[in-house]
Amino acid sequence: MNSRIKIFITGGTFDKEYNEITGEFFFKNTHMYELLELGRCKIDIDIETLMMVDSLKMTDDERDYIINKCKSENNNKIVITHGTDTMVETALQLGNVITNKTIVITGAMIPFKFGSSDGLFNMGSALSYVQSLSDGVYLAMNGQIFNPKNVKKNKRLGIFEEIKI
Amino acid sequence: MNSRIKIFITGGTFDKEYNEITGEFFFKNTHMYELLELGRCKIDIDIETLMMVDSLKMTDDERDYIINKCKSENNNKIVITHGTDTMVETALQLGNVITNKTIVITGAMIPFKFGSSDGLFNMGSALSYVQSLSDGVYLAMNGQIFNPKNVKKNKRLGIFEEIKI
Amino acid sequence: MNSRIKIFITGGTFDKEYNEITGEFFFKNTHMYELLELGRCKIDIDIETLMMVDSLKMTDDERDYIINKCKSENNNKIVITHGTDTMVETALQLGNVITNKTIVITGAMIPFKFGSSDGLFNMGSALSYVQSLSDGVYLAMNGQIFNPKNVKKNKRLGIFEEIKI
Amino acid sequence: MNSRIKIFITGGTFDKEYNEITGEFFFKNTHMYELLELGRCKIDIDIETLMMVDSLKMTDDERDYIINKCKSENNNKIVITHGTDTMVETALQLGNVITNKTIVITGAMIPFKFGSSDGLFNMGSALSYVQSLSDGVYLAMNGQIFNPKNVKKNKRLGIFEEIKI
């Protein structure tokens, strides 16, 4: 079950850095390599940074680019790191056009660099779901797996919740 | 897919504490609660500490106790934290007697208290596998999922490897 | 030399919290107690929070309050945590009116909660200088001790530098 | 007051590494460089590793070597990192032969690599004491400064205490 997995990096809180001079956040390089080393992860993985953006500022063109990269990707197991604010929207659009791959989107509420990040937990989760679930687009947060059609971010609590229909 | 999950704690490096007076390791309480909080885990979970032992010192009686607790457990999704040295043996014995539940065993190479633990990653992984896999006993380490019959710990490298048959 | 020391908390980056819902910083309680525990500090210390403010927003009234609290303080050894941006100004004003106590101002470039803070190092430094220096007002940052009259914050580099006269 | 400072590394818990394969501790390289970077320390410092030993196993020859290195050192401000168990003995011997330099010995109860070390606090302390105290040999632990003749390690509590005469 452990075939090669593609990880696409798009930014989000997950990879934010704190600029101690200005007190603001910014992006530099992804911390995925050190995260996987910390997790002693031995899966055959290929990491590619597509962009480094705050998901609230993600443009339509950028979202299209993510979708096209997933479409043309040879591996059929893909994990995407993404800002949590518009993660559901990207997942929905992906689900509309890709049906023959397993794609899991995840992110973090706390930057990995802060040392007490949920990102390490979430990547353990996303990488496991992508290996064990059948084709489809999923969202992995809070230890749970969601169908993008039935989930929303509760912005007050900072967690993802299933929409009861 | 997010029904209640049982977590059984048995000790191992995962929960070891460093005694700064003697320079030795010891067990106190499990760090599972803070780990799940760090991971912003919102799954419905019930944690029960069965024992706090180094798995190299786990007795037959203790191993039987784990098996009996899994047998009599009402939830059919179980995660067990366990020392890595004899994790495979416990998994094999569990697999011999329990077939109607999904049980995932995991652990850590570095104590959670050391701050840079693989335990956070491994628990994200184990909790995701236990929710997505069908009945069976599995071992989750290094981001991978193993059948206990086909895995061994490479003690020189400190990682788990599939046995090629 | 280890008489009782007063620590006055005024806020600054040192005690900032990250709000993972909004992505902004805020103040709650000081982390001084856990910092001193981490440092295994056994000095006889009394901690008092005067305010929790970003030093760029510190008002004249607030600065006066700090000065008055230092004046009326019974212990003659005082450490003040303070935002780095206007730390020099507060130190200068303190030096103008208080000459019979040893007062050391310090702060941090990274919030203590981020796990890799300079705050732990700076407090080790400030508490040592306050015990070993004679009466006067000092600024302790970057492992160094400065006379407030001869120091400025290099805002581009985020460090404190002696002004060569 | 900020002339060049020499740091001599001798090992101790401060620089211990955890071997996750064997579960034992070992020495590799000092973590002093990353510690000083974390503390944003800008003092002019020269670091030299003399040995990497557990202070309980320090031989007479090794202790003589430390003393000779301190004697022949050109800088008259020296900080030594040292295991806590025999730190007092080394300090006493140093004090017997060196009177024209300021030497501060410190260490840690928790390895720096564990992330929650007192080592960062202690180095902030030692580097400040060495800059502010007059000639003599001192021991800096627990935020305090001790005369080696009047201090002992309380091995039950893991702290240093002044001996009341």
XYZ file of C-alpha atoms in Angstrom, chain D residues 62-164:
103
model
C 41.210 15.744 32.515
C 40.641 18.094 35.441
C 44.293 19.145 35.296
C 43.889 19.823 31.601
C 40.956 22.189 32.254
C 42.989 24.026 34.886
C 46.008 24.357 32.605
C 43.846 25.632 29.746
C 42.364 28.284 32.053
C 45.826 29.270 33.264
C 47.255 29.745 29.792
C 44.133 31.430 28.371
C 44.774 35.002 27.194
C 41.250 36.289 27.822
C 40.647 36.904 31.501
C 36.928 36.132 31.361
C 36.111 32.423 31.065
C 32.871 30.421 31.186
C 33.116 26.631 31.558
C 30.259 24.201 30.888
C 30.601 21.168 33.121
C 28.586 18.235 34.433
C 26.864 19.214 37.677
C 28.001 16.240 39.735
C 31.631 17.292 40.184
C 31.354 20.938 39.179
C 32.136 22.099 42.697
C 35.363 20.081 42.830
C 36.674 21.514 39.564
C 35.749 25.016 40.712
C 37.596 24.514 44.013
C 40.748 23.308 42.280
C 40.589 26.207 39.812
C 40.196 28.655 42.685
C 43.327 27.279 44.345
C 45.560 28.169 41.433
C 43.930 30.996 39.472
C 43.218 34.338 41.063
C 43.664 36.870 38.277
C 40.734 35.883 36.043
C 36.953 35.763 36.287
C 35.871 32.167 35.755
C 32.222 31.057 35.922
C 31.308 27.370 35.810
C 27.792 26.338 34.808
C 25.906 23.338 33.459
C 22.415 21.955 33.020
C 20.063 19.445 34.586
C 18.387 18.728 31.218
C 20.169 18.253 27.872
C 19.875 21.289 25.598
C 18.509 19.015 22.866
C 15.416 18.177 24.937
C 14.008 21.565 24.093
C 13.093 22.580 27.606
C 16.544 22.942 28.987
C 17.723 25.057 31.854
C 20.951 25.350 29.862
C 19.735 28.400 27.930
C 18.847 30.171 31.161
C 22.107 29.147 32.831
C 24.263 30.384 29.960
C 22.452 33.733 29.985
C 23.301 33.826 33.655
C 26.943 32.671 33.420
C 27.786 35.041 30.558
C 26.366 37.961 32.539
C 28.132 37.093 35.767
C 31.464 36.668 33.998
C 31.126 40.187 32.595
C 30.087 41.845 35.828
C 32.027 40.104 38.588
C 35.589 40.814 39.686
C 38.376 38.212 39.523
C 37.566 34.892 41.122
C 36.118 31.454 40.423
C 32.329 31.151 40.667
C 29.599 28.626 40.142
C 26.395 29.824 38.423
C 23.324 27.600 38.749
C 19.645 28.137 39.535
C 19.957 31.854 38.723
C 22.378 32.232 41.619
C 26.096 32.788 41.925
C 28.094 30.764 44.422
C 31.544 30.795 45.926
C 32.765 27.202 45.338
C 33.880 27.040 48.965
C 30.341 27.547 50.232
C 28.189 25.471 47.911
C 27.161 21.870 47.502
C 24.853 20.078 45.082
C 21.784 18.757 46.838
C 21.637 15.472 44.936
C 18.166 14.638 46.184
C 16.622 17.891 44.906
C 18.972 18.469 41.989
C 19.746 22.035 43.018
C 22.737 23.898 44.376
C 22.618 25.263 47.898
C 24.782 27.592 49.914
C 26.479 25.944 52.871
C 25.725 27.976 55.974
